[in-house]
mmCIF file of C-alpha atoms and ligand atoms in Angstrom:
data_model
loop_
_atom_site.group_PDB
_atom_site.id
_atom_site.type_symbol
_atom_site.label_atom_id
_atom_site.label_comp_id
_atom_site.label_asym_id
_atom_site.label_seq_id
_atom_site.Cartn_x
_atom_site.Cartn_y
_atom_site.Cartn_z
ATOM 1 C CA MET A 172 -47.475 -27.851 -56.414
ATOM 2 C CA ILE A 173 -47.731 -24.192 -55.488
ATOM 3 C CA ASN A 174 -45.094 -22.924 -53.115
ATOM 4 C CA ARG A 175 -44.072 -19.505 -51.868
ATOM 5 C CA ARG A 176 -41.283 -19.156 -54.393
ATOM 6 C CA SER A 177 -43.509 -19.788 -57.410
ATOM 7 C CA LEU A 178 -46.018 -17.295 -56.039
ATOM 8 C CA LEU A 179 -43.248 -14.757 -55.696
ATOM 9 C CA LYS A 180 -42.100 -15.412 -59.239
ATOM 10 C CA VAL A 181 -45.615 -14.897 -60.526
ATOM 11 C CA GLY A 182 -45.760 -11.679 -58.544
ATOM 12 C CA VAL A 183 -42.513 -10.310 -59.977
ATOM 13 C CA ALA A 184 -42.694 -11.621 -63.547
ATOM 14 C CA GLY A 185 -46.334 -10.726 -63.816
ATOM 15 C CA GLY A 186 -45.849 -7.243 -62.380
ATOM 16 C CA ALA A 187 -48.091 -5.709 -65.017
ATOM 17 C CA LEU A 188 -50.807 -8.211 -64.234
ATOM 18 C CA ALA A 189 -51.208 -6.804 -60.763
ATOM 19 C CA ALA A 190 -54.075 -9.077 -59.866
ATOM 20 C CA ALA A 191 -52.332 -12.264 -60.914
ATOM 21 C CA PRO A 192 -51.048 -13.370 -57.496
ATOM 22 C CA TYR A 193 -54.518 -13.072 -56.039
ATOM 23 C CA VAL A 194 -55.941 -15.777 -58.227
ATOM 24 C CA PHE A 195 -54.490 -18.158 -55.661
ATOM 25 C CA SER A 196 -56.904 -18.727 -52.823
ATOM 26 C CA ARG A 197 -55.897 -18.295 -49.204
ATOM 27 C CA SER A 198 -55.940 -22.011 -48.607
ATOM 28 C CA ALA A 199 -53.599 -22.562 -51.528
ATOM 29 C CA VAL A 200 -51.164 -20.165 -49.871
ATOM 30 C CA ALA A 201 -51.527 -21.893 -46.511
ATOM 31 C CA GLN A 202 -51.132 -25.192 -48.264
ATOM 32 C CA SER A 203 -47.749 -24.028 -49.563
ATOM 33 C CA LYS A 204 -46.395 -24.449 -46.015
ATOM 34 C CA TYR A 205 -47.334 -28.097 -46.006
ATOM 35 C CA LYS A 206 -44.597 -30.671 -46.380
ATOM 36 C CA ASP A 207 -44.771 -33.603 -48.788
ATOM 37 C CA GLU A 208 -44.272 -36.042 -45.921
ATOM 38 C CA TYR A 209 -44.584 -35.892 -42.159
ATOM 39 C CA LYS A 210 -42.408 -38.234 -40.123
ATOM 40 C CA LEU A 211 -44.138 -40.184 -37.338
ATOM 41 C CA SER A 212 -41.792 -41.793 -34.814
ATOM 42 C CA THR A 213 -42.617 -45.002 -32.924
ATOM 43 C CA VAL A 214 -40.478 -47.498 -31.016
ATOM 44 C CA VAL A 215 -42.048 -50.581 -32.589
ATOM 45 C CA GLY A 216 -43.873 -50.861 -35.908
ATOM 46 C CA LEU A 217 -46.138 -53.517 -37.350
ATOM 47 C CA PRO A 218 -47.325 -56.039 -36.229
ATOM 48 C CA PHE A 219 -47.171 -54.624 -32.672
ATOM 49 C CA PRO A 220 -50.380 -52.870 -31.446
ATOM 50 C CA TRP A 221 -48.277 -49.701 -31.055
ATOM 51 C CA GLY A 222 -47.232 -49.807 -34.726
ATOM 52 C CA GLN A 223 -50.784 -50.646 -35.766
ATOM 53 C CA GLY A 224 -51.906 -47.521 -33.910
ATOM 54 C CA GLY A 225 -49.416 -45.410 -35.858
ATOM 55 C CA GLU A 226 -50.537 -46.976 -39.115
ATOM 56 C CA ILE A 227 -54.257 -46.431 -38.384
ATOM 57 C CA PHE A 228 -53.577 -42.801 -37.458
ATOM 58 C CA GLY A 229 -51.592 -42.134 -40.647
ATOM 59 C CA ASN A 230 -54.274 -43.726 -42.810
ATOM 60 C CA LEU A 231 -57.110 -41.790 -41.143
ATOM 61 C CA VAL A 232 -55.276 -38.495 -41.576
ATOM 62 C CA ARG A 233 -54.439 -39.213 -45.220
ATOM 63 C CA GLU A 234 -58.042 -40.161 -46.020
ATOM 64 C CA ARG A 235 -59.678 -37.328 -44.113
ATOM 65 C CA THR A 236 -57.357 -34.623 -45.518
ATOM 66 C CA ALA A 237 -57.612 -36.049 -49.038
ATOM 67 C CA GLY A 238 -53.835 -36.530 -49.003
ATOM 68 C CA ARG A 239 -52.959 -32.981 -47.880
ATOM 69 C CA ILE A 240 -51.231 -34.478 -44.842
ATOM 70 C CA ASN A 241 -49.201 -37.509 -45.683
ATOM 71 C CA ILE A 242 -47.738 -39.330 -42.672
ATOM 72 C CA LYS A 243 -44.993 -41.912 -42.872
ATOM 73 C CA MET A 244 -44.149 -44.063 -39.873
ATOM 74 C CA TYR A 245 -40.518 -44.434 -38.768
ATOM 75 C CA PRO A 246 -40.417 -47.368 -36.327
ATOM 76 C CA GLY A 247 -37.373 -48.349 -34.295
ATOM 77 C CA VAL A 248 -37.078 -44.671 -33.260
ATOM 78 C CA SER A 249 -34.828 -44.537 -36.315
ATOM 79 C CA LEU A 250 -35.019 -40.723 -36.446
ATOM 80 C CA VAL A 251 -32.952 -40.675 -33.224
ATOM 81 C CA SER A 252 -30.808 -43.723 -34.063
ATOM 82 C CA GLY A 253 -32.824 -46.020 -31.816
ATOM 83 C CA ASP A 254 -32.315 -43.987 -28.652
ATOM 84 C CA GLN A 255 -35.886 -43.763 -27.437
ATOM 85 C CA THR A 256 -34.990 -41.511 -24.497
ATOM 86 C CA ARG A 257 -34.032 -38.775 -26.987
ATOM 87 C CA GLU A 258 -37.336 -38.933 -28.866
ATOM 88 C CA PHE A 259 -39.133 -36.203 -26.914
ATOM 89 C CA THR A 260 -36.341 -33.664 -27.383
ATOM 90 C CA ALA A 261 -36.212 -34.459 -31.092
ATOM 91 C CA ILE A 262 -39.957 -33.797 -31.461
ATOM 92 C CA ARG A 263 -39.629 -30.535 -29.599
ATOM 93 C CA GLN A 264 -36.726 -29.497 -31.820
ATOM 94 C CA GLY A 265 -38.441 -30.502 -35.049
ATOM 95 C CA VAL A 266 -36.185 -33.414 -35.978
ATOM 96 C CA ILE A 267 -39.385 -35.464 -35.596
ATOM 97 C CA ASP A 268 -42.738 -34.075 -36.862
ATOM 98 C CA LEU A 269 -45.119 -36.438 -35.067
ATOM 99 C CA ALA A 270 -44.845 -39.326 -32.639
ATOM 100 C CA LEU A 271 -46.789 -42.017 -30.929
ATOM 101 C CA GLY A 272 -44.586 -42.411 -27.899
ATOM 102 C CA SER A 273 -44.517 -44.107 -24.507
ATOM 103 C CA THR A 274 -44.748 -42.068 -21.314
ATOM 104 C CA ILE A 275 -41.718 -44.057 -20.121
ATOM 105 C CA ASN A 276 -39.464 -42.865 -22.923
ATOM 106 C CA TRP A 277 -40.402 -39.209 -22.407
ATOM 107 C CA SER A 278 -40.035 -39.343 -18.607
ATOM 108 C CA PRO A 279 -36.393 -38.177 -18.647
ATOM 109 C CA GLN A 280 -37.621 -34.835 -20.054
ATOM 110 C CA VAL A 281 -41.077 -34.680 -18.401
ATOM 111 C CA ARG A 282 -40.637 -35.980 -14.856
ATOM 112 C CA GLU A 283 -44.404 -36.065 -14.132
ATOM 113 C CA LEU A 284 -44.778 -38.829 -16.742
ATOM 114 C CA ASN A 285 -43.061 -41.114 -14.213
ATOM 115 C CA LEU A 286 -46.480 -41.190 -12.569
ATOM 116 C CA PHE A 287 -47.447 -44.117 -14.799
ATOM 117 C CA SER A 288 -44.272 -45.963 -13.781
ATOM 118 C CA LEU A 289 -45.126 -45.910 -10.073
ATOM 119 C CA PRO A 290 -45.395 -49.629 -9.305
ATOM 120 C CA PHE A 291 -48.908 -50.971 -8.585
ATOM 121 C CA LEU A 292 -50.553 -47.549 -8.984
ATOM 122 C CA ALA A 293 -52.978 -48.218 -11.877
ATOM 123 C CA GLN A 294 -53.768 -51.828 -10.871
ATOM 124 C CA ASP A 295 -55.993 -52.738 -13.835
ATOM 125 C CA HIS A 296 -57.473 -51.384 -17.071
ATOM 126 C CA ALA A 297 -60.238 -49.570 -15.173
ATOM 127 C CA GLY A 298 -57.592 -47.914 -13.011
ATOM 128 C CA LEU A 299 -55.558 -46.906 -16.030
ATOM 129 C CA ASP A 300 -58.679 -45.461 -17.693
ATOM 130 C CA ALA A 301 -59.511 -43.557 -14.508
ATOM 131 C CA LEU A 302 -56.075 -41.935 -14.713
ATOM 132 C CA VAL A 303 -55.853 -41.254 -18.435
ATOM 133 C CA GLN A 304 -59.460 -40.267 -19.139
ATOM 134 C CA GLY A 305 -59.942 -38.221 -15.975
ATOM 135 C CA ASP A 306 -58.526 -35.062 -14.425
ATOM 136 C CA VAL A 307 -55.084 -36.619 -14.024
ATOM 137 C CA GLY A 308 -54.906 -37.202 -17.780
ATOM 138 C CA LYS A 309 -55.970 -33.602 -18.440
ATOM 139 C CA GLN A 310 -53.307 -32.319 -16.086
ATOM 140 C CA ILE A 311 -50.676 -34.508 -17.776
ATOM 141 C CA VAL A 312 -51.709 -33.159 -21.206
ATOM 142 C CA GLY A 313 -51.159 -29.624 -19.892
ATOM 143 C CA ILE A 314 -47.736 -30.566 -18.524
ATOM 144 C CA VAL A 315 -46.637 -32.266 -21.759
ATOM 145 C CA GLU A 316 -47.814 -29.274 -23.813
ATOM 146 C CA LYS A 317 -45.971 -26.900 -21.503
ATOM 147 C CA ALA A 318 -42.875 -29.022 -22.091
ATOM 148 C CA GLY A 319 -43.121 -28.022 -25.750
ATOM 149 C CA VAL A 320 -45.195 -30.399 -27.916
ATOM 150 C CA GLN A 321 -48.835 -30.522 -29.060
ATOM 151 C CA VAL A 322 -50.827 -33.420 -27.588
ATOM 152 C CA LEU A 323 -53.347 -35.093 -29.923
ATOM 153 C CA GLY A 324 -54.603 -38.173 -28.091
ATOM 154 C CA TRP A 325 -53.859 -41.234 -25.992
ATOM 155 C CA GLY A 326 -52.999 -44.821 -26.850
ATOM 156 C CA GLU A 327 -51.587 -47.676 -24.781
ATOM 157 C CA ASN A 328 -48.590 -49.988 -24.756
ATOM 158 C CA GLY A 329 -49.953 -52.103 -21.916
ATOM 159 C CA PHE A 330 -49.346 -53.688 -18.543
ATOM 160 C CA ARG A 331 -45.712 -54.627 -18.350
ATOM 161 C CA GLU A 332 -45.150 -58.179 -17.150
ATOM 162 C CA VAL A 333 -41.845 -59.502 -15.880
ATOM 163 C CA THR A 334 -40.121 -62.293 -17.833
ATOM 164 C CA ASN A 335 -36.868 -64.208 -17.469
ATOM 165 C CA SER A 336 -34.899 -67.238 -18.577
ATOM 166 C CA LYS A 337 -34.059 -68.710 -15.162
ATOM 167 C CA ARG A 338 -37.019 -69.419 -12.911
ATOM 168 C CA GLU A 339 -40.621 -68.753 -12.028
ATOM 169 C CA ILE A 340 -41.084 -65.467 -10.172
ATOM 170 C CA ARG A 341 -43.714 -65.535 -7.415
ATOM 171 C CA THR A 342 -42.094 -63.559 -4.623
ATOM 172 C CA PRO A 343 -39.589 -60.704 -4.466
ATOM 173 C CA ALA A 344 -37.019 -63.277 -3.265
ATOM 174 C CA ASP A 345 -37.282 -65.004 -6.671
ATOM 175 C CA MET A 346 -35.862 -61.865 -8.303
ATOM 176 C CA LYS A 347 -32.740 -61.774 -6.191
ATOM 177 C CA GLY A 348 -29.611 -61.359 -8.302
ATOM 178 C CA LEU A 349 -31.398 -61.780 -11.657
ATOM 179 C CA LYS A 350 -30.033 -59.517 -14.375
ATOM 180 C CA PHE A 351 -32.795 -57.462 -15.976
ATOM 181 C CA ARG A 352 -32.882 -55.091 -18.901
ATOM 182 C CA VAL A 353 -34.907 -52.064 -17.850
ATOM 183 C CA VAL A 354 -36.207 -49.084 -19.798
ATOM 184 C CA GLY A 355 -34.776 -45.595 -19.872
ATOM 185 C CA SER A 356 -36.185 -43.861 -16.817
ATOM 186 C CA PRO A 357 -34.229 -44.178 -13.543
ATOM 187 C CA ILE A 358 -37.415 -45.122 -11.645
ATOM 188 C CA PHE A 359 -37.067 -48.610 -13.172
ATOM 189 C CA ASN A 360 -33.544 -48.974 -11.787
ATOM 190 C CA ASP A 361 -34.863 -48.053 -8.357
ATOM 191 C CA THR A 362 -37.832 -50.439 -8.546
ATOM 192 C CA PHE A 363 -35.747 -53.426 -9.626
ATOM 193 C CA THR A 364 -32.973 -52.631 -7.151
ATOM 194 C CA ALA A 365 -35.577 -52.473 -4.347
ATOM 195 C CA LEU A 366 -36.641 -55.977 -5.381
ATOM 196 C CA GLY A 367 -33.088 -57.283 -5.016
ATOM 197 C CA ALA A 368 -32.569 -57.720 -8.758
ATOM 198 C CA ASN A 369 -29.722 -56.447 -10.885
ATOM 199 C CA PRO A 370 -31.108 -53.952 -13.451
ATOM 200 C CA THR A 371 -29.317 -52.442 -16.462
ATOM 201 C CA GLN A 372 -30.853 -49.614 -18.434
ATOM 202 C CA MET A 373 -30.738 -50.017 -22.206
ATOM 203 C CA SER A 374 -32.769 -49.264 -25.328
ATOM 204 C CA TRP A 375 -35.215 -51.716 -26.840
ATOM 205 C CA ALA A 376 -32.840 -52.128 -29.787
ATOM 206 C CA ASP A 377 -30.055 -53.222 -27.433
ATOM 207 C CA ALA A 378 -32.342 -55.331 -25.252
ATOM 208 C CA GLN A 379 -32.915 -58.068 -27.787
ATOM 209 C CA PRO A 380 -29.240 -58.939 -28.470
ATOM 210 C CA ALA A 381 -28.567 -58.675 -24.712
ATOM 211 C CA LEU A 382 -31.319 -61.233 -24.028
ATOM 212 C CA ALA A 383 -30.061 -63.444 -26.860
ATOM 213 C CA SER A 384 -26.499 -63.525 -25.525
ATOM 214 C CA GLY A 385 -27.578 -63.949 -21.914
ATOM 215 C CA ALA A 386 -25.931 -60.666 -20.911
ATOM 216 C CA VAL A 387 -29.287 -60.013 -19.277
ATOM 217 C CA GLU A 388 -31.659 -62.751 -18.107
ATOM 218 C CA GLY A 389 -34.953 -60.916 -17.983
ATOM 219 C CA GLN A 390 -36.993 -57.909 -19.016
ATOM 220 C CA GLU A 391 -40.435 -56.374 -18.573
ATOM 221 C CA ASN A 392 -42.862 -55.522 -21.379
ATOM 222 C CA PRO A 393 -46.518 -56.046 -22.304
ATOM 223 C CA MET A 394 -47.629 -59.503 -23.497
ATOM 224 C CA HIS A 395 -48.204 -58.212 -27.036
ATOM 225 C CA ILE A 396 -44.588 -57.068 -27.188
ATOM 226 C CA PHE A 397 -43.585 -60.517 -25.906
ATOM 227 C CA THR A 398 -45.356 -62.348 -28.742
ATOM 228 C CA ALA A 399 -44.668 -59.890 -31.572
ATOM 229 C CA ALA A 400 -40.953 -59.755 -30.690
ATOM 230 C CA LYS A 401 -40.937 -63.558 -30.103
ATOM 231 C CA LEU A 402 -39.197 -63.178 -26.767
ATOM 232 C CA HIS A 403 -39.572 -66.926 -26.143
ATOM 233 C CA THR A 404 -36.858 -67.362 -28.798
ATOM 234 C CA LEU A 405 -34.607 -65.180 -26.612
ATOM 235 C CA SER A 406 -34.779 -67.694 -23.733
ATOM 236 C CA GLN A 407 -37.696 -65.975 -21.985
ATOM 237 C CA LYS A 408 -39.388 -69.075 -20.553
ATOM 238 C CA PHE A 409 -41.079 -67.532 -17.502
ATOM 239 C CA VAL A 410 -43.674 -64.769 -17.472
ATOM 240 C CA THR A 411 -45.224 -63.402 -14.285
ATOM 241 C CA ARG A 412 -48.356 -61.304 -14.677
ATOM 242 C CA TRP A 413 -47.803 -58.876 -11.853
ATOM 243 C CA GLY A 414 -49.357 -55.894 -13.665
ATOM 244 C CA TYR A 415 -47.064 -53.515 -11.821
ATOM 245 C CA VAL A 416 -46.903 -50.733 -14.423
ATOM 246 C CA ALA A 417 -48.739 -49.819 -17.625
ATOM 247 C CA ASP A 418 -47.361 -47.271 -20.064
ATOM 248 C CA PRO A 419 -49.868 -45.155 -21.980
ATOM 249 C CA LEU A 420 -48.841 -43.948 -25.427
ATOM 250 C CA ILE A 421 -49.366 -40.322 -26.453
ATOM 251 C CA PHE A 422 -49.890 -38.992 -29.982
ATOM 252 C CA VAL A 423 -48.106 -35.643 -30.322
ATOM 253 C CA ALA A 424 -47.016 -33.142 -32.964
ATOM 254 C CA ASN A 425 -44.140 -30.704 -33.084
ATOM 255 C CA LYS A 426 -45.570 -27.243 -32.307
ATOM 256 C CA ASP A 427 -44.350 -25.525 -35.503
ATOM 257 C CA ILE A 428 -45.782 -28.308 -37.638
ATOM 258 C CA TRP A 429 -49.058 -28.011 -35.727
ATOM 259 C CA ALA A 430 -49.130 -24.229 -36.277
ATOM 260 C CA SER A 431 -48.434 -24.666 -40.005
ATOM 261 C CA TRP A 432 -51.711 -26.519 -40.575
ATOM 262 C CA ASP A 433 -54.959 -24.677 -41.095
ATOM 263 C CA ALA A 434 -57.648 -24.977 -38.403
ATOM 264 C CA LYS A 435 -59.698 -27.525 -40.313
ATOM 265 C CA ASP A 436 -56.724 -29.830 -40.755
ATOM 266 C CA ARG A 437 -55.717 -29.446 -37.112
ATOM 267 C CA ASP A 438 -59.198 -30.639 -36.104
ATOM 268 C CA ILE A 439 -58.947 -33.562 -38.503
ATOM 269 C CA VAL A 440 -55.528 -34.609 -37.179
ATOM 270 C CA LYS A 441 -56.635 -34.389 -33.553
ATOM 271 C CA GLN A 442 -59.808 -36.383 -34.171
ATOM 272 C CA ALA A 443 -57.809 -38.984 -36.127
ATOM 273 C CA ALA A 444 -55.488 -39.410 -33.131
ATOM 274 C CA VAL A 445 -58.449 -39.845 -30.778
ATOM 275 C CA ASP A 446 -60.078 -42.383 -33.113
ATOM 276 C CA ALA A 447 -56.827 -44.247 -33.814
ATOM 277 C CA GLY A 448 -56.074 -44.240 -30.077
ATOM 278 C CA LYS A 449 -59.379 -45.923 -29.266
ATOM 279 C CA GLN A 450 -58.759 -48.608 -31.851
ATOM 280 C CA GLU A 451 -55.167 -49.067 -30.710
ATOM 281 C CA ILE A 452 -56.157 -49.452 -27.047
ATOM 282 C CA ALA A 453 -58.657 -52.158 -28.028
ATOM 283 C CA ILE A 454 -55.913 -53.977 -29.970
ATOM 284 C CA ALA A 455 -53.472 -53.635 -27.046
ATOM 285 C CA ARG A 456 -56.026 -55.172 -24.646
ATOM 286 C CA LYS A 457 -57.120 -57.963 -26.944
ATOM 287 C CA GLY A 458 -56.847 -61.337 -25.227
ATOM 288 C CA LEU A 459 -55.963 -59.678 -21.934
ATOM 289 C CA SER A 460 -59.205 -58.258 -20.625
ATOM 290 C CA GLY A 461 -62.396 -59.536 -19.057
ATOM 291 C CA ALA A 462 -63.361 -63.048 -20.031
ATOM 292 C CA ASP A 463 -61.021 -63.061 -23.033
ATOM 293 C CA GLN A 464 -57.631 -64.131 -21.698
ATOM 294 C CA SER A 465 -56.657 -65.876 -24.937
ATOM 295 C CA MET A 466 -53.303 -64.094 -25.037
ATOM 296 C CA VAL A 467 -52.213 -66.099 -22.011
ATOM 297 C CA LYS A 468 -53.001 -69.363 -23.827
ATOM 298 C CA GLU A 469 -51.131 -68.080 -26.852
ATOM 299 C CA VAL A 470 -48.001 -67.450 -24.786
ATOM 300 C CA GLU A 471 -48.303 -70.796 -22.966
ATOM 301 C CA ALA A 472 -48.517 -72.511 -26.347
ATOM 302 C CA LEU A 473 -44.989 -71.178 -27.038
ATOM 303 C CA GLY A 474 -43.701 -73.376 -24.204
ATOM 304 C CA VAL A 475 -43.632 -70.514 -21.710
ATOM 305 C CA LYS A 476 -44.795 -70.778 -18.098
ATOM 306 C CA VAL A 477 -47.236 -67.971 -17.295
ATOM 307 C CA THR A 478 -47.699 -67.257 -13.596
ATOM 308 C CA GLU A 479 -50.679 -65.296 -12.277
ATOM 309 C CA LEU A 480 -50.273 -63.628 -8.893
ATOM 310 C CA SER A 481 -52.952 -63.360 -6.246
ATOM 311 C CA ASP A 482 -53.586 -59.955 -4.661
ATOM 312 C CA ALA A 483 -51.671 -61.093 -1.572
ATOM 313 C CA GLU A 484 -48.681 -62.066 -3.721
ATOM 314 C CA LYS A 485 -48.803 -58.714 -5.523
ATOM 315 C CA ASN A 486 -48.882 -56.962 -2.153
ATOM 316 C CA ALA A 487 -45.547 -58.543 -1.216
ATOM 317 C CA PHE A 488 -43.985 -56.872 -4.282
ATOM 318 C CA LYS A 489 -45.759 -53.633 -3.492
ATOM 319 C CA ALA A 490 -44.354 -53.632 0.038
ATOM 320 C CA ALA A 491 -40.852 -54.362 -1.233
ATOM 321 C CA VAL A 492 -40.850 -51.407 -3.648
ATOM 322 C CA LYS A 493 -42.318 -48.920 -1.187
ATOM 323 C CA PRO A 494 -39.065 -47.021 -0.486
ATOM 324 C CA SER A 495 -38.614 -46.422 -4.213
ATOM 325 C CA TYR A 496 -42.297 -45.469 -4.618
ATOM 326 C CA ASP A 497 -42.034 -42.917 -1.819
ATOM 327 C CA LYS A 498 -38.869 -41.449 -3.290
ATOM 328 C CA TRP A 499 -40.526 -41.019 -6.693
ATOM 329 C CA VAL A 500 -43.668 -39.440 -5.252
ATOM 330 C CA GLN A 501 -41.405 -36.518 -4.384
ATOM 331 C CA GLN A 502 -39.942 -36.389 -7.912
ATOM 332 C CA ILE A 503 -43.345 -36.521 -9.599
ATOM 333 C CA GLY A 504 -45.157 -34.214 -7.191
ATOM 334 C CA ALA A 505 -47.088 -35.380 -4.133
ATOM 335 C CA ASP A 506 -50.321 -33.587 -5.149
ATOM 336 C CA LEU A 507 -50.452 -35.217 -8.566
ATOM 337 C CA VAL A 508 -49.778 -38.669 -7.088
ATOM 338 C CA LYS A 509 -52.438 -38.171 -4.435
ATOM 339 C CA LYS A 510 -54.956 -37.200 -7.087
ATOM 340 C CA ALA A 511 -53.971 -40.271 -9.132
ATOM 341 C CA GLU A 512 -54.280 -42.650 -6.169
ATOM 342 C CA ALA A 513 -57.736 -41.242 -5.412
ATOM 343 C CA ALA A 514 -58.845 -41.610 -9.049
ATOM 344 C CA VAL A 515 -57.795 -45.266 -9.082
ATOM 345 C CA ALA A 516 -59.463 -45.957 -5.727
ATOM 346 C CA ALA A 517 -62.737 -44.443 -7.039
ATOM 347 C CA ARG A 518 -62.675 -46.387 -10.327
ATOM 348 C CA LYS A 519 -65.576 -48.494 -11.450
ATOM 349 C CA LYS A 520 -64.259 -52.013 -11.651
ATOM 350 C CA ALA A 521 -64.983 -53.777 -14.916
HETATM 351 O O1 LIG B 77 -38.386 -50.301 -24.673
HETATM 352 C C1 LIG B 77 -39.425 -50.867 -24.316
HETATM 353 O O2 LIG B 77 -39.434 -51.750 -23.459
HETATM 354 C C2 LIG B 77 -40.730 -50.457 -24.944
HETATM 355 C C3 LIG B 77 -40.728 -50.936 -26.380
HETATM 356 O O3 LIG B 77 -41.781 -51.053 -24.275
HETATM 357 C C4 LIG B 77 -40.826 -48.973 -24.840
HETATM 358 O O4 LIG B 77 -40.501 -48.248 -25.743
HETATM 359 C C5 LIG B 77 -41.279 -48.391 -23.564
#
C-alpha cells in the first residue's frame, strides 16, 4: 500500500534520484487518501430490506471499484451507540463515513425532512414516488446537502402501520389511552397525542424491550420491520394498515470522504446508490403492492389480526390529526408542503 509517508520517505531517501517520486502515477497518489474500510451506518441490518439495501450498495461499490472502496455495514446505529437521532450529526462530523438512513431519524437536524412524516400526505406508493422522484425530492436533496452531507440516492423503509397488543384499531377512539413507542421526531408525539393516545419517544433499540415488558403497548413501523423483528412475539397481535406515513431512506456520504475520492469513483459510488436504492425499494414493497398482497397473509399466519381501513375510515384519522398537521406545515415550510400536496394530487395512480 502506498501512502503519503512512504512517498515522502522515497523523496527524501532517494534525494539523488530526483525523478524517483514521479514514478508513482497521480491516481496512486490520490489513492493514498483512501481508507481501508468505510463505515456505513444503518438502523437495521439483514434480513430487513433496509439492511439488504446497505449490503447491495456495499457489494456494488466493492465490485465496481475493484476493491478500492471497501464498505462495511454497521447496523443498529452502533457508531452512535444506538441513538438514531444522532446519526446525521455523526455523518456530518465524520464519525460515520456513509449511511443509509431514514428521513425520520434525521428530522431533528433537518426540519424539512418532517415533510414525509406529515400524516396521510403521501397516501400510496405512487404518491411517495411523486414526492421523491419529482421536484420535491430534488429540493429535499438540496436541503440535505446544504445541511452538510453528500446525497447519493434514495431508498425506502415503507408505509408505517400501527400495531398494538390490546385491541383492533379502526377509529381514532380505539387509540385512546394506548401507550405507544414513537420514533425520534417530535411530530410523532404530536400526531399520537392528537389521536388521544399516550406516546413515548424512544430508539428502536429501546422499543423492543419496552414492547416485551408491556411498558408500551404499541408501535408503528412498516410490515417488513414487523416480520423481520418478529413483533408478534412482543405481543403485537393487532395491525392496522392505515398507511399514514412512509419514511424514505437516503444514501449519503460525509463530505470530506466524498471529496477524497477521485471523480471516477464518485460516479461509481453515486450510481451504485441509485441502483441499490431501486433494488431496495422493490424489496421493501414486496408483498405490499398491486395484486401481490402476500405480506398481509404472512402476517396473518403469525396469528395477528390485520385490519384494512376504507378511505372513509382513514379520513376520520386524518381529520383528528389536522391540528398537528397544520402546526407542522409551519415548521416544515408552507411552500414546500403545498408543492408536495400538489405533486401527490397529480400522481398517476398505479
Ligand atoms: O426506529 C424505527 O422505528 C425505524 C427502525 O423504523 C427507524 O429507524 C425509523
